[in-house]
Coordinates of C-alpha atoms in Angstrom, one line a residue:
M9 CA 0.0 -0.4 0.0
K10 CA 1.3 3.7 -1.3
Y11 CA 1.9 5.7 1.6
R12 CA 0.2 9.4 1.5
D13 CA 0.5 12.0 4.2
P14 CA -3.4 12.9 5.2
S15 CA -1.9 16.7 5.9
V16 CA -1.0 17.4 2.2
I17 CA -4.5 16.0 1.1
I18 CA -6.3 18.3 3.2
S19 CA -4.1 21.3 2.3
L20 CA -5.2 20.6 -1.1
N21 CA -8.9 21.5 -0.7
A22 CA -10.4 25.0 -1.9
V23 CA -7.0 26.4 -3.1
K24 CA -6.9 28.2 -6.6
T25 CA -4.4 28.6 -9.1
A26 CA -3.2 32.1 -9.6
C27 CA -0.2 34.1 -10.8
R28 CA 0.5 37.8 -11.9
P29 CA 1.9 39.0 -14.6
A30 CA 5.8 39.7 -13.8
E31 CA 7.9 42.5 -15.2
E32 CA 11.3 41.4 -17.3
G33 CA 14.5 42.1 -15.2
Q34 CA 12.3 42.7 -12.1
K35 CA 11.4 40.6 -8.9
T36 CA 8.5 38.4 -9.1
T37 CA 6.9 35.9 -6.0
L38 CA 5.0 33.0 -6.9
T39 CA 3.1 31.4 -4.4
C40 CA 2.2 27.5 -4.2
P41 CA -1.5 27.0 -3.8
V42 CA -1.4 24.9 -1.2
R43 CA -0.7 24.9 2.9
R44 CA 2.2 24.2 4.0
P45 CA 2.6 20.3 5.1
K46 CA 3.3 19.6 8.8
S47 CA 5.1 16.3 8.2
C48 CA 6.7 14.4 5.1
S49 CA 7.9 11.0 4.6
S50 CA 10.6 12.3 3.1
K51 CA 13.3 15.1 4.0
T52 CA 12.1 17.3 1.3
I53 CA 8.7 19.5 2.1
L54 CA 8.4 21.2 -1.1
D55 CA 9.8 21.5 -4.6
W56 CA 9.3 23.8 -7.4
R57 CA 9.9 22.7 -11.0
V58 CA 9.1 24.5 -14.4
A59 CA 8.0 23.0 -18.1
D60 CA 7.0 20.0 -16.3
S61 CA 10.7 18.5 -15.6
R62 CA 13.4 21.4 -14.6
I63 CA 13.6 21.3 -10.5
V64 CA 14.1 24.7 -10.0
K65 CA 14.4 24.8 -6.0
E66 CA 14.0 21.7 -3.1
C67 CA 13.7 23.2 0.6
N68 CA 12.7 21.4 3.7
S69 CA 11.5 24.4 5.0
D70 CA 8.8 27.0 4.1
C71 CA 9.1 27.8 0.4
I72 CA 5.3 27.7 0.1
R73 CA 6.6 31.5 -1.9
L74 CA 9.0 31.6 -4.5
I75 CA 11.1 34.4 -4.7
I76 CA 12.4 35.3 -8.1
P77 CA 15.2 37.9 -8.1
S78 CA 14.7 39.1 -11.8
V79 CA 12.4 38.0 -14.3
S80 CA 14.6 36.8 -17.7
R81 CA 13.0 35.1 -21.0
S82 CA 17.0 34.3 -21.6
K83 CA 19.4 33.5 -19.3
P84 CA 19.6 30.9 -16.8
F85 CA 16.5 29.9 -18.8
N86 CA 13.0 31.7 -20.2
M87 CA 10.8 32.0 -16.8
E88 CA 7.7 32.1 -19.5
T89 CA 6.6 28.7 -18.7
K90 CA 4.3 26.4 -16.9
W91 CA 5.4 26.6 -13.0
A92 CA 4.4 23.7 -10.5
C93 CA 5.2 23.0 -7.1
R94 CA 5.3 19.6 -5.1
P95 CA 4.5 19.2 -1.4
C96 CA 6.7 16.3 -0.4
A97 CA 8.4 15.8 -3.5
N98 CA 5.7 13.7 -4.1
E99 CA 4.3 13.6 -7.8
S100 CA 0.8 12.5 -7.5
Q101 CA 0.4 15.9 -5.4
K102 CA 2.1 18.4 -7.7
V103 CA 0.2 21.5 -8.1
T104 CA 0.1 23.9 -10.7
A105 CA 1.0 27.4 -9.7
C106 CA 1.3 29.4 -13.0
E107 CA -0.4 27.3 -16.2
K108 CA 2.4 30.1 -17.7
L109 CA 3.7 32.6 -16.4
E110 CA 3.4 35.9 -18.6
V111 CA 6.7 38.2 -18.6
Y112 CA 6.3 41.2 -20.1
A113 CA 8.2 44.7 -21.0
K114 CA 6.7 48.4 -20.4
A115 CA 6.3 50.3 -23.7
R116 CA 10.0 52.3 -24.2
G117 CA 10.4 55.2 -27.1
L118 CA 6.9 56.6 -26.9
Q119 CA 5.8 58.6 -29.8
C120 CA 2.3 60.3 -30.6
A121 CA 1.0 62.6 -33.5
V122 CA -2.3 63.6 -34.3
R123 CA -2.6 64.6 -37.9
E124 CA -5.4 65.3 -40.9
N125 CA -6.8 62.1 -42.9
T126 CA -8.1 64.0 -46.2
A127 CA -9.4 60.3 -47.4
G128 CA -7.8 60.5 -51.0
S129 CA -9.4 64.5 -51.3
D130 CA -9.1 68.0 -50.3
A131 CA -11.9 67.7 -47.9
F132 CA -10.8 67.4 -44.1
K133 CA -12.4 64.2 -43.3
S134 CA -11.3 62.7 -39.8
L135 CA -8.2 63.1 -37.6
T136 CA -5.7 60.5 -37.1
I137 CA -4.2 60.0 -33.4
S138 CA -1.5 57.1 -33.6
C139 CA 1.3 56.5 -31.2
L140 CA 4.3 54.5 -31.1
T141 CA 6.5 52.7 -29.2
T142 CA 9.7 51.6 -30.3
K143 CA 10.5 48.3 -27.7
I144 CA 7.8 46.4 -26.0
Y145 CA 6.8 43.0 -25.2
P146 CA 4.6 40.9 -26.0
K147 CA 3.0 43.3 -28.4
A148 CA 1.5 46.5 -27.7
R149 CA -2.6 47.2 -26.8
C150 CA -3.9 50.8 -27.0
S151 CA -6.7 52.7 -25.6
F152 CA -7.6 56.4 -26.7
R153 CA -9.4 59.4 -24.9
R154 CA -10.5 62.7 -25.7
R155 CA -11.5 65.8 -23.8
E156 CA -13.3 68.8 -25.1
N157 CA -13.0 72.6 -24.0
G158 CA -10.9 71.2 -20.5
G159 CA -14.0 68.5 -19.9
P160 CA -14.1 65.5 -18.6
H161 CA -11.9 62.9 -20.2
V162 CA -14.1 60.6 -22.3
K163 CA -13.1 56.8 -24.0
I164 CA -12.9 56.9 -27.7
A165 CA -14.9 53.8 -28.1
I166 CA -13.3 53.4 -32.1
T167 CA -11.3 49.9 -32.1
P168 CA -7.5 50.9 -33.0
T169 CA -5.5 49.6 -35.6
Y170 CA -2.3 47.9 -34.8
I171 CA 1.1 47.6 -36.7
H172 CA 3.5 45.2 -34.9
T173 CA 7.2 44.6 -36.5
Q174 CA 9.5 42.1 -34.1
T175 CA 12.6 43.5 -33.7
V176 CA 15.8 41.6 -34.5
G177 CA 17.5 39.3 -31.9
K178 CA 16.9 37.0 -28.7
P179 CA 15.0 37.5 -26.8
V180 CA 12.1 39.1 -29.5
Y181 CA 10.6 42.4 -28.7
Y182 CA 8.4 44.3 -30.6
R183 CA 7.9 47.7 -32.5
S184 CA 4.3 48.6 -32.0
E185 CA 2.1 51.4 -33.6
C186 CA -1.3 52.2 -32.9
S187 CA -4.2 54.9 -34.1
V188 CA -7.8 55.4 -34.5
D189 CA -9.4 57.8 -36.9
V190 CA -11.9 60.2 -35.4
P191 CA -14.4 61.7 -37.5
V192 CA -14.3 65.7 -37.7
A193 CA -18.0 65.7 -37.8
E194 CA -18.1 64.1 -34.3
L195 CA -15.8 66.8 -33.2
G196 CA -16.9 69.7 -33.6
E197 CA -15.8 73.6 -32.9
G198 CA -13.5 73.7 -29.9
T199 CA -10.1 72.5 -28.5
H200 CA -9.7 68.7 -28.5
S201 CA -6.8 67.0 -26.6
F202 CA -5.9 63.5 -27.0
R203 CA -4.4 61.1 -24.9
A204 CA -3.5 57.4 -25.2
F205 CA -2.7 54.5 -23.2
I206 CA -0.1 52.1 -24.3
Y207 CA 0.6 48.7 -22.5
P208 CA 1.7 44.8 -23.5
D209 CA -1.0 42.4 -24.1
V210 CA -0.6 40.4 -20.7
T211 CA -3.3 39.9 -18.2
D212 CA -4.6 43.0 -16.4
G213 CA -2.1 44.7 -18.6
K214 CA -3.8 48.3 -18.6
D215 CA -4.5 48.6 -15.0
L216 CA -0.7 47.1 -14.5
V217 CA 1.4 48.8 -16.8
A218 CA -0.4 51.3 -18.8
A219 CA 1.9 54.0 -20.2
T220 CA 0.2 57.5 -20.4
T221 CA 1.4 59.9 -23.3
V222 CA 1.4 63.4 -22.9
S223 CA -1.8 65.4 -24.4
T224 CA -2.2 66.2 -27.7
T225 CA -4.4 68.8 -28.7
V226 CA -6.2 70.2 -31.9
T227 CA -8.1 73.5 -32.4
L228 CA -10.9 73.1 -34.8
T229 CA -12.8 76.3 -35.8
L230 CA -15.7 77.0 -38.2
P231 CA -14.9 79.1 -41.4
G232 CA -15.4 82.7 -40.7
A233 CA -18.4 84.6 -42.1
S234 CA -18.1 84.3 -45.6
S235 CA -18.1 87.5 -47.9
Y236 CA -19.2 87.5 -51.4
T237 CA -18.7 89.8 -54.9
C238 CA -21.0 89.9 -57.5
S239 CA -21.4 91.1 -61.3
T240 CA -23.6 94.8 -61.4
E241 CA -26.4 93.0 -62.8
M242 CA -26.8 90.9 -59.9
I243 CA -26.4 93.3 -57.1
Q244 CA -28.7 96.0 -58.6
G245 CA -31.6 93.2 -59.3
Y246 CA -31.8 93.3 -63.0
F247 CA -30.8 91.2 -65.9
N248 CA -29.9 92.5 -69.0
G249 CA -29.4 89.0 -71.0
K250 CA -25.6 88.6 -70.0
S251 CA -24.4 85.9 -67.9
A252 CA -23.3 87.0 -64.4
S253 CA -21.3 85.6 -62.0
C254 CA -20.8 85.9 -57.8
T255 CA -17.5 84.7 -55.9
C256 CA -17.6 83.5 -52.0
S257 CA -14.8 83.5 -50.2
F258 CA -14.1 83.3 -46.1
T259 CA -12.9 86.1 -43.8
S260 CA -11.0 83.3 -42.4
D261 CA -10.3 79.7 -43.5
G262 CA -11.2 77.9 -40.4
Y263 CA -9.6 74.8 -38.8
P264 CA -10.0 72.1 -41.0
K265 CA -10.5 74.6 -43.9
G266 CA -13.5 75.4 -45.3
Q267 CA -15.0 75.3 -48.5
A268 CA -17.4 77.8 -50.7
Q269 CA -20.6 76.2 -51.7
W270 CA -23.7 77.5 -53.5
Y271 CA -27.1 76.4 -53.1
R272 CA -30.3 77.4 -54.9
G273 CA -32.7 76.7 -52.3
N274 CA -32.0 73.5 -50.5
Q275 CA -30.4 71.8 -53.5
R276 CA -26.2 72.6 -53.6
V277 CA -25.2 74.1 -57.0
P278 CA -23.0 71.3 -58.9
G279 CA -20.2 71.6 -60.8
V280 CA -19.5 74.8 -58.8
S281 CA -15.7 74.8 -57.6
G282 CA -13.7 77.6 -56.1
G283 CA -16.7 79.5 -55.1
V284 CA -17.3 81.1 -58.1
L285 CA -20.8 80.8 -59.3
D286 CA -21.5 81.9 -63.1
I287 CA -24.8 82.0 -64.3
S288 CA -26.3 81.9 -67.8
F289 CA -29.6 83.9 -68.6
N290 CA -30.3 81.1 -71.3
S291 CA -31.1 78.5 -68.6
G292 CA -34.8 79.7 -68.4
I293 CA -34.7 80.4 -65.0
F294 CA -34.2 84.4 -65.6
E295 CA -36.5 86.1 -68.0
Q296 CA -36.3 89.8 -68.7
D297 CA -39.5 91.4 -68.2
T298 CA -41.6 94.3 -68.5
V299 CA -42.9 96.1 -65.2
E300 CA -46.6 98.2 -65.7
L301 CA -47.4 100.3 -62.9
H302 CA -51.6 100.8 -63.2
T303 CA -53.8 102.3 -60.6
V304 CA -56.9 100.1 -60.1
N305 CA -58.9 101.4 -63.0
D306 CA -55.9 101.0 -65.5
V307 CA -55.0 104.8 -65.5
R308 CA -51.7 105.2 -66.7
I309 CA -51.2 109.1 -65.8
L310 CA -52.2 110.2 -62.1
D311 CA -53.7 113.1 -61.4
I312 CA -52.4 114.0 -57.6
C313 CA -54.7 117.2 -57.8
D314 CA -57.8 116.0 -58.6
D315 CA -60.8 115.8 -55.4
N316 CA -59.5 112.1 -54.6
N317 CA -58.0 111.8 -51.1
Q318 CA -56.3 108.2 -52.0
I319 CA -55.2 106.7 -55.3
P320 CA -54.2 103.3 -54.7
V321 CA -51.3 102.4 -57.2
T322 CA -50.2 98.8 -58.0
C323 CA -47.3 97.2 -58.8
A324 CA -47.5 93.6 -60.7
V325 CA -45.3 91.0 -61.9
L326 CA -46.3 87.4 -63.5
K327 CA -45.1 84.7 -61.6
D328 CA -43.6 83.0 -64.1
H329 CA -41.2 85.7 -65.6
V330 CA -39.0 86.0 -62.2
Y331 CA -37.5 83.9 -59.8
P332 CA -37.2 84.3 -56.9
A333 CA -40.3 86.5 -56.1
P334 CA -38.9 90.1 -56.0
T335 CA -39.1 93.1 -53.4
F336 CA -41.2 95.9 -54.0
S337 CA -40.4 99.3 -53.5
F338 CA -42.2 102.9 -54.3
S339 CA -40.3 106.3 -54.4
Q340 CA -40.6 109.6 -55.5
T341 CA -37.4 111.7 -56.3
N342 CA -35.4 109.1 -54.6
V343 CA -37.2 109.3 -51.2
L344 CA -38.7 105.9 -50.4
F345 CA -42.7 105.1 -49.5
E346 CA -43.4 103.4 -46.8
N347 CA -46.4 101.3 -46.2
L348 CA -46.7 98.8 -48.7
Q349 CA -49.5 96.5 -48.6
E350 CA -48.7 92.9 -50.3
R351 CA -51.8 91.6 -52.4
L352 CA -52.5 88.4 -53.0
S353 CA -52.9 86.7 -56.9
E354 CA -52.9 83.2 -58.4
D355 CA -50.4 84.7 -61.4
Y356 CA -48.9 87.9 -60.0
Y357 CA -46.5 89.0 -57.6
Q358 CA -48.2 92.2 -56.5
S359 CA -47.6 95.3 -53.9
Q360 CA -50.0 98.2 -53.6
I361 CA -49.0 101.8 -52.4
D362 CA -52.0 104.2 -51.4
L363 CA -51.0 108.0 -52.6
N364 CA -52.6 110.9 -49.9
T365 CA -53.5 113.3 -52.7
D366 CA -54.4 115.8 -50.3
A367 CA -51.2 116.0 -48.2
D368 CA -49.5 117.4 -50.8
G369 CA -47.0 120.6 -49.7
P370 CA -44.8 121.8 -47.5
P371 CA -45.0 121.7 -43.7
P372 CA -47.8 123.6 -41.8
L373 CA -45.5 124.7 -39.5
P374 CA -41.7 126.5 -38.9
P375 CA -39.2 124.0 -38.0
K376 CA -39.0 123.5 -34.5
I377 CA -36.0 124.4 -32.3
A378 CA -35.2 122.8 -28.6
M379 CA -32.6 123.0 -26.6
K380 CA -32.7 122.2 -22.8
G381 CA -36.2 121.3 -22.8
K382 CA -37.3 125.1 -24.0
T383 CA -39.0 124.8 -27.8
Y384 CA -38.7 127.6 -30.1
Q385 CA -40.5 127.9 -33.0
G386 CA -39.7 131.6 -34.3
V387 CA -42.9 133.2 -34.1
D388 CA -42.3 135.4 -31.1
A389 CA -39.0 137.8 -31.0
L390 CA -39.1 137.6 -27.1
N391 CA -39.6 133.9 -27.2
R392 CA -35.8 134.0 -25.9
I393 CA -33.3 130.5 -24.5
T394 CA -30.9 131.7 -22.2
L395 CA -27.8 130.0 -21.7
A396 CA -25.4 129.8 -18.9
A397 CA -21.6 130.4 -19.8
G398 CA -19.8 126.9 -20.8
Y399 CA -23.0 125.4 -21.9
T400 CA -22.7 121.7 -22.9
G401 CA -25.5 119.9 -24.9
D402 CA -27.6 119.4 -27.8
M403 CA -29.7 121.8 -29.9
T404 CA -32.6 120.2 -32.0
C405 CA -34.2 121.2 -35.4
R406 CA -37.1 119.4 -36.0
V407 CA -39.5 119.9 -38.9
E408 CA -43.3 118.4 -39.1
G409 CA -45.9 117.4 -41.5
G410 CA -45.3 117.7 -45.2
Y411 CA -45.6 115.4 -48.2
P412 CA -43.6 113.7 -48.8
K413 CA -41.8 114.4 -45.5
A414 CA -38.6 116.1 -45.5
H415 CA -35.1 114.4 -46.2
T416 CA -32.7 117.1 -45.7
T417 CA -32.7 119.2 -42.2
Q418 CA -30.1 121.8 -41.7
L419 CA -29.2 123.3 -38.5
T420 CA -26.9 126.3 -37.8
C421 CA -26.1 128.6 -34.7
G422 CA -23.1 131.1 -35.6
T423 CA -20.3 129.1 -37.2
L424 CA -21.6 125.8 -36.0
T425 CA -23.8 123.6 -39.2
A426 CA -25.1 120.4 -38.4
S427 CA -27.6 118.2 -41.2
G428 CA -29.9 115.4 -40.9
G429 CA -30.8 113.2 -43.1
E430 CA -34.5 113.1 -42.7
N431 CA -36.6 115.8 -40.2
V432 CA -34.5 116.2 -37.7
A433 CA -30.9 117.8 -37.8
T434 CA -28.8 117.8 -34.0
L435 CA -26.0 120.3 -33.2
T436 CA -24.2 119.3 -30.2
F437 CA -21.9 121.9 -28.2
Q438 CA -18.9 121.0 -26.5
D439 CA -17.8 122.9 -23.1
G440 CA -17.0 126.3 -24.0
Q441 CA -17.6 126.1 -27.8
L442 CA -20.9 128.1 -27.6
N443 CA -19.0 131.1 -26.0
K444 CA -16.4 131.0 -28.2
D445 CA -19.1 131.1 -31.0
M446 CA -20.7 133.9 -29.8
D447 CA -17.5 136.3 -29.6
G448 CA -18.7 138.2 -32.1
I449 CA -22.0 139.4 -30.1
E450 CA -21.6 142.8 -29.1
F451 CA -23.7 143.5 -25.7
A452 CA -24.1 146.2 -23.0
P453 CA -22.7 145.8 -19.8
V454 CA -24.0 143.5 -17.0
V455 CA -23.1 145.1 -13.6
T456 CA -22.7 143.6 -10.0
F457 CA -22.3 146.2 -7.2
I458 CA -21.1 145.2 -3.7
H459 CA -19.5 145.8 -0.2
N460 CA -17.5 143.7 2.2
T461 CA -20.2 143.4 5.1
A462 CA -23.7 142.1 5.5
L463 CA -24.6 145.4 8.2
P464 CA -27.2 147.6 6.8
E465 CA -25.3 151.0 8.5
F466 CA -21.5 151.7 9.1
N467 CA -20.5 153.3 12.3
E468 CA -18.5 156.4 12.0
G469 CA -14.3 155.2 11.5
D470 CA -15.4 152.2 9.6
T471 CA -13.7 151.6 6.2
P472 CA -15.6 149.5 4.2
T473 CA -14.6 148.4 0.5
F474 CA -16.6 148.2 -2.6
I475 CA -16.2 145.8 -5.0
C476 CA -17.7 146.7 -8.6
T477 CA -17.8 144.1 -11.3
A478 CA -18.9 144.0 -15.3
R479 CA -19.0 141.6 -17.9
G480 CA -19.6 143.0 -21.7
N481 CA -18.9 143.3 -25.2
A482 CA -16.9 145.7 -25.8
P483 CA -14.9 145.4 -22.9
P484 CA -16.7 148.2 -20.2
N485 CA -15.3 150.9 -18.4
L486 CA -16.0 151.1 -14.5
T487 CA -16.6 154.3 -12.0
I488 CA -17.6 154.4 -9.1
T489 CA -19.3 157.4 -7.4
R490 CA -21.3 159.4 -4.7
K491 CA -24.6 160.1 -6.3
R492 CA -25.1 163.1 -3.7
T493 CA -21.7 165.1 -4.7
N494 CA -21.3 163.5 -7.9
Q495 CA -17.2 162.6 -6.2
Q496 CA -15.8 160.1 -8.1
L497 CA -13.9 157.8 -6.0
A498 CA -12.3 155.6 -8.2
S499 CA -12.5 154.3 -12.0
V500 CA -10.6 151.6 -14.7
Q501 CA -10.4 151.3 -17.8
G502 CA -11.6 148.2 -19.4
N503 CA -9.9 146.0 -21.6
L504 CA -11.7 143.1 -21.3
K505 CA -15.4 141.6 -21.6
T506 CA -15.1 141.1 -17.6
A507 CA -13.7 144.1 -15.5
E508 CA -13.5 144.5 -12.0
L509 CA -12.9 147.6 -9.7
T510 CA -12.3 147.8 -5.8
H511 CA -12.3 150.9 -3.5
T512 CA -11.7 150.9 0.0
A513 CA -13.4 154.2 2.1
D514 CA -11.5 156.7 4.1
P515 CA -13.0 156.5 7.8
L516 CA -16.5 157.5 7.8
D517 CA -18.3 160.4 9.7
C518 CA -21.9 161.4 9.6
L519 CA -21.8 163.3 6.9
D520 CA -20.4 160.6 4.4
T521 CA -24.1 159.0 4.4
D522 CA -24.8 159.0 0.8
M523 CA -26.0 156.3 -2.0
H524 CA -22.6 155.1 -4.0
V525 CA -23.4 154.3 -7.4
C526 CA -21.1 151.5 -10.0
T527 CA -21.4 152.7 -13.6
G528 CA -20.4 150.0 -16.4
Q529 CA -20.0 151.9 -19.8
N530 CA -19.1 150.8 -23.6
N531 CA -20.6 151.0 -27.1
Q532 CA -23.9 149.4 -26.3
D533 CA -25.1 151.0 -23.4
V534 CA -24.4 152.3 -20.1
T535 CA -25.7 150.4 -16.9
K536 CA -25.7 151.4 -13.1
K537 CA -25.8 149.8 -9.9
E538 CA -26.4 151.6 -6.8
I539 CA -25.7 151.1 -2.7
I540 CA -26.9 153.2 0.5
V541 CA -24.0 154.3 2.6
G542 CA -25.7 155.2 5.8
V543 CA -23.6 156.4 8.8
K544 CA -24.5 156.4 12.2
C545 CA -23.5 159.2 14.1
K546 CA -22.3 158.9 17.8
Y547 CA -23.9 161.9 19.1

């Protein structure tokens, strides 16, 4: 009867075989999936074998865990093989620790790029994100992610394509390239960054040894708003039987570079290249047409001076003679009429305007001038607007009524002039500009006269000071006199538009009670201001 150690049999129950991939040149540990036997009939408690034959280690103590200091695929032997252990060196109790130890080498020499993929034409169809590792074992696997405008990373679900090249020499390594094509239509406008994870094709390789590339960024922009130039016939809206063309271009090309395309309705015009659209009038789309102006009663000559208040005038074009639908406008001497009325017809495009014959004529009232909220119509000579020195603000001239309405309004103040395109003209004054403009206007002196005390009477011995000022054009002359005695106390010859005269009296006595007079005079007028000087006597 063959001896079998019962402790070993118990230790093998409910134990799973497992081992992790090992990096080449690095330390790894293998674990025998049994519990340590308490005793064996032989001295060997445990031994380790590779490829079912070669004994790597025998031990008479605990060696459930086998430490490999440097994993190799060449010397002293290729460790990328099956590993097994035998409790008590019993062949029948041999247990597999690794069906095959996966040995890997991390990716080296990583390079990534983003390039345009035109798919054999000038059209930018997709972005190709490709990454290369110059040395890896076994062959590389890749995973790509992208983010938009700094948002979260999102996995690119497209399956990568691979190119693997085996290197020369032993042990074997690979040069692996992986790439994905991302359609531009899926990305849209914005800044997109891409990142790749490159790892050896071993169990849980991505989680175990993934190499992350630096972010590669590309910014997609839409073309700038297009501009176009057309021949005179198309711009002015008429067709003289000659060919016409339009050219479409971009203010910015965009990335990827945009292409100019022409559409008729929702259908793209075929055969157009370079953004140039050539139109032939022989195609039957456009035909010349004579547009007739007529009234409801089909009267060609309109008498706007008769008794009718309104005359409806209609413009009509056959629908078969124009494409697309026309835009109607009515004008008189380049002034457009308003309030057009579109009319329904099965065969015609039509628009109608009602001419008001009784409104013909100039505005019924003179223009209105408004400044600082005050309105002046020019109908009353005393309706004056007074402005403070240094005024800053607007003066507006408005014309109301008349038919057709006013289309040019002009406002003039001194040397300043403003014109309006319709019935309003506005003139803006800057600080001091109005005063400068009014320098040439002469006016009489404006006089102020004060003394340096608020008391109504003076005491004997007081010496009050009198201050006389005047503003005028031409510059005013100033004098201070006593009214009763007509004694001149002080005077000044004016050389500025604003003049000032100061006089300090001698000590006062009772007999000095009198009226003091300040006089301002220029070539326009004489202006006077008076102050009563009352002196209280001691006795």
